[in-house]
N, CA, C and O atoms as a Tinker XYZ file with bonds, in Angstrom:
   432  protein
     1  N    117.041000   84.537000   88.480000    73     2
     2  CA   116.428000   84.325000   87.279000    64     1     3
     3  C    116.197000   85.606000   86.783000    63     2     4     5
     4  O    116.461000   85.889000   85.614000    81     3
     5  N    115.807000   86.265000   87.435000    73     3     6
     6  CA   115.235000   87.659000   87.207000    64     5     7
     7  C    116.467000   88.801000   86.933000    63     6     8     9
     8  O    116.284000   89.937000   86.496000    81     7
     9  N    117.390000   88.370000   87.199000    73     7    10
    10  CA   118.720000   88.883000   86.552000    64     9    11
    11  C    118.991000   88.764000   85.367000    63    10    12    13
    12  O    119.386000   89.658000   84.618000    81    11
    13  N    118.743000   87.332000   85.038000    73    11    14
    14  CA   119.162000   87.012000   83.577000    64    13    15
    15  C    118.041000   87.233000   82.673000    63    14    16    17
    16  O    118.280000   87.231000   81.465000    81    15
    17  N    116.632000   87.458000   83.160000    73    15    18
    18  CA   115.485000   87.487000   82.413000    64    17    19
    19  C    115.900000   89.304000   81.868000    63    18    20    21
    20  O    115.775000   89.748000   80.727000    81    19
    21  N    116.385000   90.035000   83.068000    73    19    22
    22  CA   116.536000   91.583000   82.615000    64    21    23
    23  C    117.727000   91.772000   82.138000    63    22    24    25
    24  O    118.158000   92.923000   82.054000    81    23
    25  N    118.528000   90.628000   81.714000    73    23    26
    26  CA   119.685000   91.389000   80.957000    64    25    27
    27  C    120.388000   91.973000   81.763000    63    26    28    29
    28  O    120.791000   93.020000   81.255000    81    27
    29  N    120.927000   91.765000   83.280000    73    27    30
    30  CA   121.729000   92.635000   83.607000    64    29    31
    31  C    123.140000   91.808000   83.331000    63    30    32    33
    32  O    123.340000   90.610000   83.535000    81    31
    33  N    124.089000   92.831000   82.790000    73    31    34
    34  CA   125.742000   92.218000   82.982000    64    33    35
    35  C    126.370000   92.847000   83.853000    63    34    36    37
    36  O    127.533000   92.452000   83.941000    81    35
    37  N    126.039000   93.869000   84.721000    73    35    38
    38  CA   126.805000   94.623000   85.685000    64    37    39
    39  C    126.290000   94.652000   86.731000    63    38    40    41
    40  O    126.480000   95.716000   87.320000    81    39
    41  N    125.640000   93.864000   87.304000    73    39    42
    42  CA   124.841000   93.818000   88.574000    64    41    43
    43  C    125.679000   94.133000   89.823000    63    42    44    45
    44  O    125.206000   94.718000   90.797000    81    43
    45  N    126.905000   93.726000   89.741000    73    43    46
    46  CA   127.733000   93.697000   90.865000    64    45    47
    47  C    128.506000   95.414000   91.157000    63    46    48    49
    48  O    129.004000   95.712000   92.243000    81    47
    49  N    128.470000   96.104000   90.291000    73    47    50
    50  CA   129.115000   97.340000   89.759000    64    49    51
    51  C    128.089000   98.614000   89.367000    63    50    52    53
    52  O    128.348000   99.805000   89.534000    81    51
    53  N    127.079000   98.150000   88.903000    73    51    54
    54  CA   126.091000   99.067000   88.478000    64    53    55
    55  C    124.833000   99.245000   89.667000    63    54    56    57
    56  O    124.203000   98.241000   90.000000    81    55
    57  N    124.545000  100.474000   90.225000    73    55    58
    58  CA   123.577000  101.096000   91.325000    64    57    59
    59  C    122.413000  100.605000   90.460000    63    58    60    61
    60  O    121.595000   99.796000   90.896000    81    59
    61  N    122.356000  101.128000   89.190000    73    59    62
    62  CA   120.966000  101.181000   88.575000    64    61    63
    63  C    120.517000   99.876000   88.311000    63    62    64    65
    64  O    119.298000   99.741000   88.208000    81    63
    65  N    121.316000   98.769000   88.162000    73    63    66
    66  CA   120.858000   97.622000   87.824000    64    65    67
    67  C    120.606000   96.817000   89.005000    63    66    68    69
    68  O    119.777000   95.928000   88.812000    81    67
    69  N    121.087000   96.882000   90.161000    73    67    70
    70  CA   120.953000   96.551000   91.476000    64    69    71
    71  C    119.520000   97.284000   92.256000    63    70    72    73
    72  O    118.791000   96.837000   93.142000    81    71
    73  N    119.492000   98.424000   91.600000    73    71    74
    74  CA   118.104000   99.083000   92.177000    64    73    75
    75  C    116.941000   98.807000   91.526000    63    74    76    77
    76  O    115.855000   99.024000   92.062000    81    75
    77  N    117.078000   98.206000   90.076000    73    75    78
    78  CA   116.071000   97.802000   89.362000    64    77    79
    79  C    115.709000   96.234000   89.968000    63    78    80    81
    80  O    114.554000   95.831000   90.107000    81    79
    81  N    116.688000   95.598000   90.231000    73    79    82
    82  CA   116.612000   94.123000   90.314000    64    81    83
    83  C    115.489000   94.403000   91.585000    63    82    84    85
    84  O    114.310000   94.050000   91.638000    81    83
    85  N    116.167000   95.043000   92.419000    73    83    86
    86  CA   115.396000   95.212000   93.720000    64    85    87
    87  C    113.798000   95.461000   93.473000    63    86    88    89
    88  O    112.878000   94.663000   93.655000    81    87
    89  N    113.748000   96.807000   93.005000    73    87    90
    90  CA   112.542000   96.804000   92.471000    64    89    91
    91  C    111.313000   95.959000   92.024000    63    90    92    93
    92  O    110.120000   96.038000   92.318000    81    91
    93  N    112.113000   95.005000   91.100000    73    91    94
    94  CA   111.324000   94.217000   90.381000    64    93    95
    95  C    111.207000   92.688000   91.183000    63    94    96    97
    96  O    110.272000   91.897000   91.065000    81    95
    97  N    112.385000   92.524000   91.996000    73    95    98
    98  CA   112.110000   91.260000   93.005000    64    97    99
    99  C    110.996000   91.794000   93.764000    63    98   100   101
   100  O    109.883000   91.270000   93.709000    81    99
   101  N    111.294000   92.995000   94.597000    73    99   102
   102  CA   110.343000   93.115000   95.607000    64   101   103
   103  C    108.714000   93.021000   94.965000    63   102   104   105
   104  O    107.820000   92.670000   95.735000    81   103
   105  N    108.469000   93.268000   93.886000    73   103   106
   106  CA   107.590000   93.751000   93.284000    64   105   107
   107  C    106.675000   92.175000   93.060000    63   106   108   109
   108  O    105.545000   91.847000   93.420000    81   107
   109  N    107.640000   91.514000   92.383000    73   107   110
   110  CA   107.382000   89.766000   92.382000    64   109   111
   111  C    107.136000   88.990000   93.637000    63   110   112   113
   112  O    106.308000   88.080000   93.678000    81   111
   113  N    107.759000   89.304000   94.512000    73   111   114
   114  CA   107.520000   88.464000   95.807000    64   113   115
   115  C    106.607000   88.971000   96.466000    63   114   116   117
   116  O    106.191000   88.378000   97.462000    81   115
   117  N    106.206000   89.887000   96.172000    73   115   118
   118  CA   104.839000   90.382000   96.722000    64   117   119
   119  C    103.580000   90.129000   96.060000    63   118   120   121
   120  O    102.580000   89.958000   96.756000    81   119
   121  N    103.511000   90.087000   94.861000    73   119   122
   122  CA   102.553000   89.660000   93.873000    64   121   123
   123  C    102.620000   87.844000   94.409000    63   122   124   125
   124  O    101.622000   87.204000   94.740000    81   123
   125  N    103.365000   87.559000   94.391000    73   123   126
   126  CA   103.300000   85.733000   94.788000    64   125   127
   127  C    102.650000   85.550000   96.327000    63   126   128   129
   128  O    101.867000   84.678000   96.707000    81   127
   129  N    103.194000   86.585000   97.032000    73   127   130
   130  CA   102.443000   85.986000   98.610000    64   129   131
   131  C    101.150000   86.724000   98.523000    63   130   132   133
   132  O    100.322000   86.550000   99.417000    81   131
   133  N    100.869000   87.625000   97.420000    73   131   134
   134  CA    99.246000   87.620000   96.959000    64   133   135
   135  C     98.782000   86.291000   96.596000    63   134   136   137
   136  O     97.564000   86.166000   96.727000    81   135
   137  N     99.301000   85.426000   96.244000    73   135   138
   138  CA    98.515000   84.434000   95.241000    64   137   139
   139  C     98.172000   84.693000   94.114000    63   138   140   141
   140  O     97.322000   84.097000   93.452000    81   139
   141  N     99.035000   85.931000   93.698000    73   139   142
   142  CA    98.415000   85.761000   92.302000    64   141   143
   143  C     98.207000   84.951000   91.132000    63   142   144   145
   144  O     99.160000   84.179000   91.230000    81   143
   145  N     97.630000   84.639000   90.158000    73   143   146
   146  CA    97.674000   83.830000   89.038000    64   145   147
   147  C     98.671000   83.851000   88.351000    63   146   148   149
   148  O     99.308000   84.866000   88.633000    81   147
   149  N     99.143000   83.284000   87.610000    73   147   150
   150  CA   100.114000   83.633000   86.540000    64   149   151
   151  C    100.000000   84.780000   85.648000    63   150   152   153
   152  O    100.910000   85.571000   85.399000    81   151
   153  N     98.594000   84.816000   85.099000    73   151   154
   154  CA    98.096000   85.973000   84.338000    64   153   155
   155  C     98.135000   87.663000   85.094000    63   154   156   157
   156  O     98.590000   88.697000   84.607000    81   155
   157  N     97.349000   87.394000   86.690000    73   155   158
   158  CA    97.979000   88.205000   87.425000    64   157   159
   159  C     99.329000   88.718000   87.630000    63   158   160   161
   160  O     99.733000   89.872000   87.489000    81   159
   161  N     99.907000   87.753000   87.957000    73   159   162
   162  CA   101.625000   88.029000   87.950000    64   161   163
   163  C    102.283000   88.757000   86.795000    63   162   164   165
   164  O    103.209000   89.512000   87.090000    81   163
   165  N    101.954000   88.643000   85.581000    73   163   166
   166  CA   102.379000   88.945000   84.371000    64   165   167
   167  C    101.805000   90.573000   84.440000    63   166   168   169
   168  O    102.511000   91.567000   84.268000    81   167
   169  N    100.778000   90.567000   84.649000    73   167   170
   170  CA   100.050000   91.738000   84.507000    64   169   171
   171  C    100.519000   92.843000   85.522000    63   170   172   173
   172  O    100.493000   94.030000   85.198000    81   171
   173  N    100.932000   92.438000   86.711000    73   171   174
   174  CA   101.450000   92.871000   87.878000    64   173   175
   175  C    102.723000   93.483000   87.404000    63   174   176   177
   176  O    102.893000   94.697000   87.514000    81   175
   177  N    103.706000   92.635000   86.835000    73   175   178
   178  CA   105.046000   92.935000   86.363000    64   177   179
   179  C    104.873000   94.090000   85.032000    63   178   180   181
   180  O    105.648000   95.018000   84.801000    81   179
   181  N    103.786000   93.778000   84.352000    73   179   182
   182  CA   103.985000   94.617000   83.180000    64   181   183
   183  C    103.795000   95.930000   83.925000    63   182   184   185
   184  O    104.643000   96.808000   83.766000    81   183
   185  N    102.584000   96.173000   84.853000    73   183   186
   186  CA   102.441000   97.650000   85.586000    64   185   187
   187  C    103.572000   98.406000   86.097000    63   186   188   189
   188  O    103.856000   99.579000   85.855000    81   187
   189  N    104.250000   97.473000   86.924000    73   187   190
   190  CA   105.199000   97.937000   87.525000    64   189   191
   191  C    106.486000   98.522000   86.403000    63   190   192   193
   192  O    107.133000   99.514000   86.739000    81   191
   193  N    106.703000   97.996000   85.408000    73   191   194
   194  CA   107.475000   98.513000   84.328000    64   193   195
   195  C    107.118000   99.845000   83.636000    63   194   196   197
   196  O    107.803000  100.843000   83.409000    81   195
   197  N    105.698000   99.513000   83.344000    73   195   198
   198  CA   104.808000  100.647000   82.933000    64   197   199
   199  C    105.165000  102.071000   83.751000    63   198   200   201
   200  O    105.609000  103.125000   83.294000    81   199
   201  N    104.852000  101.760000   84.947000    73   199   202
   202  CA   104.942000  102.988000   85.902000    64   201   203
   203  C    106.494000  103.199000   85.898000    63   202   204   205
   204  O    106.786000  104.389000   86.014000    81   203
   205  N    107.547000  102.367000   85.797000    73   203   206
   206  CA   108.641000  102.676000   85.767000    64   205   207
   207  C    109.126000  103.634000   84.487000    63   206   208   209
   208  O    109.804000  104.659000   84.555000    81   207
   209  N    108.725000  103.168000   83.625000    73   207   210
   210  CA   109.145000  103.916000   82.135000    64   209   211
   211  C    108.232000  105.569000   82.142000    63   210   212   213
   212  O    108.560000  106.607000   81.568000    81   211
   213  N    107.301000  105.361000   82.813000    73   211   214
   214  CA   106.714000  106.824000   82.885000    64   213   215
   215  C    107.488000  107.985000   83.703000    63   214   216   217
   216  O    107.560000  109.200000   83.521000    81   215
   217  N    108.047000  107.108000   84.694000    73   215   218
   218  CA   109.234000  108.287000   85.470000    64   217   219
   219  C    110.315000  108.375000   84.428000    63   218   220   221
   220  O    110.618000  109.446000   83.904000    81   219
   221  N    110.850000  107.313000   84.159000    73   219   222
   222  CA   112.213000  107.496000   83.703000    64   221   223
   223  C    112.078000  107.901000   82.157000    63   222   224   225
   224  O    112.825000  108.832000   81.857000    81   223
   225  N    111.421000  107.488000   81.286000    73   223   226
   226  CA   111.587000  107.855000   79.856000    64   225   227
   227  C    110.103000  109.123000   79.482000    63   226   228   229
   228  O    110.016000  109.871000   78.508000    81   227
   229  N    109.418000  109.017000   80.288000    73   227   230
   230  CA   108.538000  110.323000   80.195000    64   229   231
   231  C    108.393000  111.655000   80.704000    63   230   232   233
   232  O    107.832000  112.688000   80.337000    81   231
   233  N    109.299000  111.165000   81.970000    73   231   234
   234  CA   109.674000  111.977000   83.309000    64   233   235
   235  C    108.680000  112.691000   83.946000    63   234   236   237
   236  O    108.824000  113.822000   84.411000    81   235
   237  N    107.578000  111.970000   83.968000    73   235   238
   238  CA   106.035000  112.510000   84.584000    64   237   239
   239  C    106.638000  112.569000   86.323000    63   238   240   241
   240  O    107.522000  111.826000   86.751000    81   239
   241  N    106.148000  113.290000   86.878000    73   239   242
   242  CA   106.168000  113.440000   88.653000    64   241   243
   243  C    105.354000  112.543000   88.852000    63   242   244   245
   244  O    104.629000  112.163000   87.932000    81   243
   245  N    105.288000  112.023000   90.041000    73   243   246
   246  CA   104.956000  111.151000   90.874000    64   245   247
   247  C    103.134000  111.167000   90.823000    63   246   248   249
   248  O    102.305000  110.265000   90.704000    81   247
   249  N    103.024000  112.707000   90.981000    73   247   250
   250  CA   101.284000  112.723000   90.928000    64   249   251
   251  C    100.986000  112.039000   89.690000    63   250   252   253
   252  O    100.341000  110.991000   89.720000    81   251
   253  N    101.449000  112.601000   88.468000    73   251   254
   254  CA   100.972000  112.215000   87.555000    64   253   255
   255  C    100.860000  110.642000   87.020000    63   254   256   257
   256  O    100.037000  110.106000   86.278000    81   255
   257  N    102.138000  110.085000   87.770000    73   255   258
   258  CA   102.229000  108.452000   87.268000    64   257   259
   259  C    101.016000  107.808000   88.591000    63   258   260   261
   260  O    100.346000  106.813000   88.316000    81   259
   261  N    100.891000  108.372000   89.721000    73   259   262
   262  CA    99.566000  107.735000   90.436000    64   261   263
   263  C     98.478000  107.941000   89.370000    63   262   264   265
   264  O     97.816000  106.942000   89.089000    81   263
   265  N     98.215000  109.017000   88.777000    73   263   266
   266  CA    96.710000  109.331000   88.197000    64   265   267
   267  C     96.800000  108.488000   86.980000    63   266   268   269
   268  O     95.737000  108.152000   86.458000    81   267
   269  N     97.999000  108.072000   86.420000    73   267   270
   270  CA    97.978000  107.177000   85.145000    64   269   271
   271  C     97.923000  105.658000   85.952000    63   270   272   273
   272  O     97.655000  104.692000   85.238000    81   271
   273  N     98.153000  105.430000   87.320000    73   271   274
   274  CA    97.531000  104.223000   87.774000    64   273   275
   275  C     96.183000  104.041000   87.956000    63   274   276   277
   276  O     95.469000  103.063000   87.732000    81   275
   277  N     95.919000  105.244000   88.443000    73   275   278
   278  CA    94.338000  105.359000   88.780000    64   277   279
   279  C     93.874000  104.784000   87.310000    63   278   280   281
   280  O     93.426000  103.643000   87.199000    81   279
   281  N     94.003000  105.559000   86.337000    73   279   282
   282  CA    93.473000  105.352000   84.825000    64   281   283
   283  C     93.570000  103.725000   84.337000    63   282   284   285
   284  O     92.673000  103.123000   83.748000    81   283
   285  N     94.578000  103.301000   84.639000    73   283   286
   286  CA    95.100000  101.764000   84.199000    64   285   287
   287  C     94.036000  100.805000   84.848000    63   286   288   289
   288  O     93.522000   99.832000   84.294000    81   287
   289  N     93.759000  101.340000   86.357000    73   287   290
   290  CA    92.961000  100.422000   87.035000    64   289   291
   291  C     91.637000  100.674000   87.070000    63   290   292   293
   292  O     90.831000   99.869000   87.535000    81   291
   293  N     91.292000  101.896000   86.543000    73   291   294
   294  CA    89.511000  102.387000   86.147000    64   293   295
   295  C     89.246000  101.111000   85.677000    63   294   296   297
   296  O     89.893000  100.365000   84.942000    81   295
   297  N     87.980000  100.974000   86.339000    73   295   298
   298  CA    86.861000  100.087000   85.493000    64   297   299
   299  C     86.992000   98.633000   86.024000    63   298   300   301
   300  O     86.063000   97.861000   85.786000    81   299
   301  N     88.142000   98.167000   86.771000    73   299   302
   302  CA    88.101000   96.721000   87.203000    64   301   303
   303  C     86.630000   96.731000   88.147000    63   302   304   305
   304  O     86.078000   97.557000   88.874000    81   303
   305  N     86.336000   95.308000   87.689000    73   303   306
   306  CA    85.160000   94.478000   88.547000    64   305   307
   307  C     83.595000   95.413000   87.752000    63   306   308   309
   308  O     82.498000   95.400000   88.311000    81   307
   309  N     83.774000   95.912000   86.830000    73   307   310
   310  CA    82.647000   96.435000   85.939000    64   309   311
   311  C     82.259000   95.428000   84.927000    63   310   312   313
   312  O     83.034000   94.568000   84.507000    81   311
   313  N     81.043000   95.566000   84.556000    73   311   314
   314  CA    80.434000   94.675000   83.788000    64   313   315
   315  C     80.582000   95.237000   82.572000    63   314   316   317
   316  O     80.759000   94.402000   81.685000    81   315
   317  N     80.572000   96.372000   82.218000    73   315   318
   318  CA    80.815000   96.985000   80.930000    64   317   319
   319  C     82.111000   97.033000   80.317000    63   318   320   321
   320  O     83.057000   97.716000   80.711000    81   319
   321  N     82.094000   96.307000   79.385000    73   319   322
   322  CA    83.685000   96.238000   78.602000    64   321   323
   323  C     83.937000   97.278000   78.089000    63   322   324   325
   324  O     85.113000   97.400000   77.747000    81   323
   325  N     83.115000   98.310000   77.845000    73   323   326
   326  CA    83.890000   99.569000   77.411000    64   325   327
   327  C     84.872000   99.873000   78.431000    63   326   328   329
   328  O     86.079000  100.054000   78.268000    81   327
   329  N     84.071000   99.911000   79.714000    73   327   330
   330  CA    84.763000  100.621000   81.183000    64   329   331
   331  C     85.892000   99.782000   81.353000    63   330   332   333
   332  O     87.001000  100.290000   81.184000    81   331
   333  N     85.806000   98.626000   81.647000    73   331   334
   334  CA    86.948000   97.710000   81.916000    64   333   335
   335  C     88.402000   97.637000   81.131000    63   334   336   337
   336  O     88.561000   97.364000   79.941000    81   335
   337  N     89.267000   97.905000   81.960000    73   335   338
   338  CA    90.455000   98.200000   80.992000    64   337   339
   339  C     91.367000   96.740000   80.933000    63   338   340   341
   340  O     90.860000   95.664000   81.248000    81   339
   341  N     92.512000   96.852000   80.569000    73   339   342
   342  CA    93.116000   95.839000   80.382000    64   341   343
   343  C     93.599000   94.740000   81.587000    63   342   344   345
   344  O     93.851000   93.548000   81.411000    81   343
   345  N     93.647000   95.421000   82.728000    73   343   346
   346  CA    93.539000   94.559000   84.064000    64   345   347
   347  C     92.649000   94.050000   84.750000    63   346   348   349
   348  O     92.697000   93.784000   85.951000    81   347
   349  N     91.523000   93.842000   83.779000    73   347   350
   350  CA    90.127000   93.462000   84.220000    64   349   351
   351  C     90.601000   91.950000   85.036000    63   350   352   353
   352  O     89.809000   91.482000   85.854000    81   351
   353  N     91.724000   91.340000   84.805000    73   351   354
   354  CA    91.796000   90.079000   85.498000    64   353   355
   355  C     92.102000   89.989000   87.250000    63   354   356   357
   356  O     92.223000   89.006000   87.981000    81   355
   357  N     92.164000   91.421000   87.533000    73   355   358
   358  CA    92.265000   91.569000   88.716000    64   357   359
   359  C     90.952000   91.662000   89.663000    63   358   360   361
   360  O     90.118000   92.404000   89.144000    81   359
   361  N     90.529000   91.123000   90.902000    73   359   362
   362  CA    89.311000   91.633000   91.584000    64   361   363
   363  C     89.558000   92.883000   91.936000    63   362   364   365
   364  O     90.618000   93.482000   91.753000    81   363
   365  N     88.381000   93.379000   92.553000    73   363   366
   366  CA    88.325000   94.789000   93.254000    64   365   367
   367  C     89.048000   94.424000   94.467000    63   366   368   369
   368  O     89.462000   95.561000   94.692000    81   367
   369  N     89.426000   93.877000   95.225000    73   367   370
   370  CA    90.347000   93.633000   96.391000    64   369   371
   371  C     91.742000   93.370000   95.810000    63   370   372   373
   372  O     92.705000   93.683000   96.511000    81   371
   373  N     91.961000   92.801000   94.545000    73   371   374
   374  CA    93.392000   92.742000   94.458000    64   373   375
   375  C     93.842000   94.131000   93.910000    63   374   376   377
   376  O     94.961000   94.557000   94.195000    81   375
   377  N     92.899000   94.908000   93.051000    73   375   378
   378  CA    93.388000   95.890000   92.434000    64   377   379
   379  C     93.455000   96.838000   93.554000    63   378   380   381
   380  O     94.393000   97.629000   93.448000    81   379
   381  N     92.597000   97.002000   94.774000    73   379   382
   382  CA    92.852000   97.662000   95.725000    64   381   383
   383  C     94.223000   97.509000   96.314000    63   382   384   385
   384  O     94.908000   98.499000   96.571000    81   383
   385  N     94.548000   96.537000   96.486000    73   383   386
   386  CA    95.850000   95.810000   97.091000    64   385   387
   387  C     97.223000   96.430000   96.318000    63   386   388   389
   388  O     98.187000   96.894000   96.927000    81   387
   389  N     97.105000   96.338000   94.860000    73   387   390
   390  CA    98.033000   96.890000   94.346000    64   389   391
   391  C     98.211000   98.311000   94.314000    63   390   392   393
   392  O     99.330000   98.823000   94.335000    81   391
   393  N     97.316000   98.859000   94.271000    73   391   394
   394  CA    97.177000  100.332000   94.474000    64   393   395
   395  C     97.830000  100.827000   95.704000    63   394   396   397
   396  O     98.711000  101.686000   95.749000    81   395
   397  N     97.320000  100.211000   96.661000    73   395   398
   398  CA    98.137000  100.280000   98.287000    64   397   399
   399  C     99.579000  100.134000   98.336000    63   398   400   401
   400  O    100.330000  100.864000   98.983000    81   399
   401  N     99.985000   98.965000   97.480000    73   399   402
   402  CA   101.333000   98.629000   97.490000    64   401   403
   403  C    102.150000   99.795000   96.568000    63   402   404   405
   404  O    103.196000  100.341000   96.920000    81   403
   405  N    101.674000   99.957000   95.745000    73   403   406
   406  CA   102.386000  101.217000   94.979000    64   405   407
   407  C    102.029000  102.256000   95.443000    63   406   408   409
   408  O    102.873000  103.082000   95.096000    81   407
   409  N    101.328000  102.692000   95.989000    73   407   410
   410  CA   101.416000  104.219000   96.810000    64   409   411
   411  C    102.368000  104.114000   98.031000    63   410   412   413
   412  O    103.059000  105.069000   98.387000    81   411
   413  N    102.374000  102.882000   98.670000    73   411   414
   414  CA   103.429000  102.589000   99.789000    64   413   415
   415  C    104.957000  102.650000   98.953000    63   414   416   417
   416  O    105.759000  103.455000   99.426000    81   415
   417  N    105.290000  102.060000   98.058000    73   415   418
   418  CA   106.587000  102.174000   97.387000    64   417   419
   419  C    106.936000  103.191000   97.124000    63   418   420   421
   420  O    108.077000  103.589000   97.360000    81   419
   421  N    105.763000  104.072000   96.402000    73   419   422
   422  CA   106.117000  105.315000   95.870000    64   421   423
   423  C    106.765000  106.400000   97.112000    63   422   424   425
   424  O    107.524000  107.341000   96.884000    81   423
   425  N    106.310000  106.038000   98.278000    73   423   426
   426  CA   106.929000  106.935000   99.417000    64   425   427
   427  C    108.421000  106.899000   99.514000    63   426   428   429
   428  O    109.123000  107.855000   99.844000    81   427
   429  N    108.831000  105.710000   99.197000    73   427   430
   430  CA   110.548000  105.418000   99.483000    64   429   431
   431  C    111.221000  106.160000   98.580000    63   430   432
   432  O    112.452000  106.142000   98.560000    81   431
């Protein structure tokens, strides 16, 4: 289903499409194993896409991209609405798990 959603047409012959499918599938199943709600799962997938676009389109370094991740996750769990970001549907523990997951994935 993810292959169809991503509109991949050359999965069997395109290393890029196969790699992207693996990237998103691994992230999806990790988030499902974390028992994320539908909103959290959607937000996590958006985050995966955001970080990938930073690397591919903006040519950010891995370090700069991890800083962007930190900025995106800043304010989670805080009550001050100005400080909390768009990802405030994650608990503090979930946010830490997301950061750990993405830090580990970035090593490979």
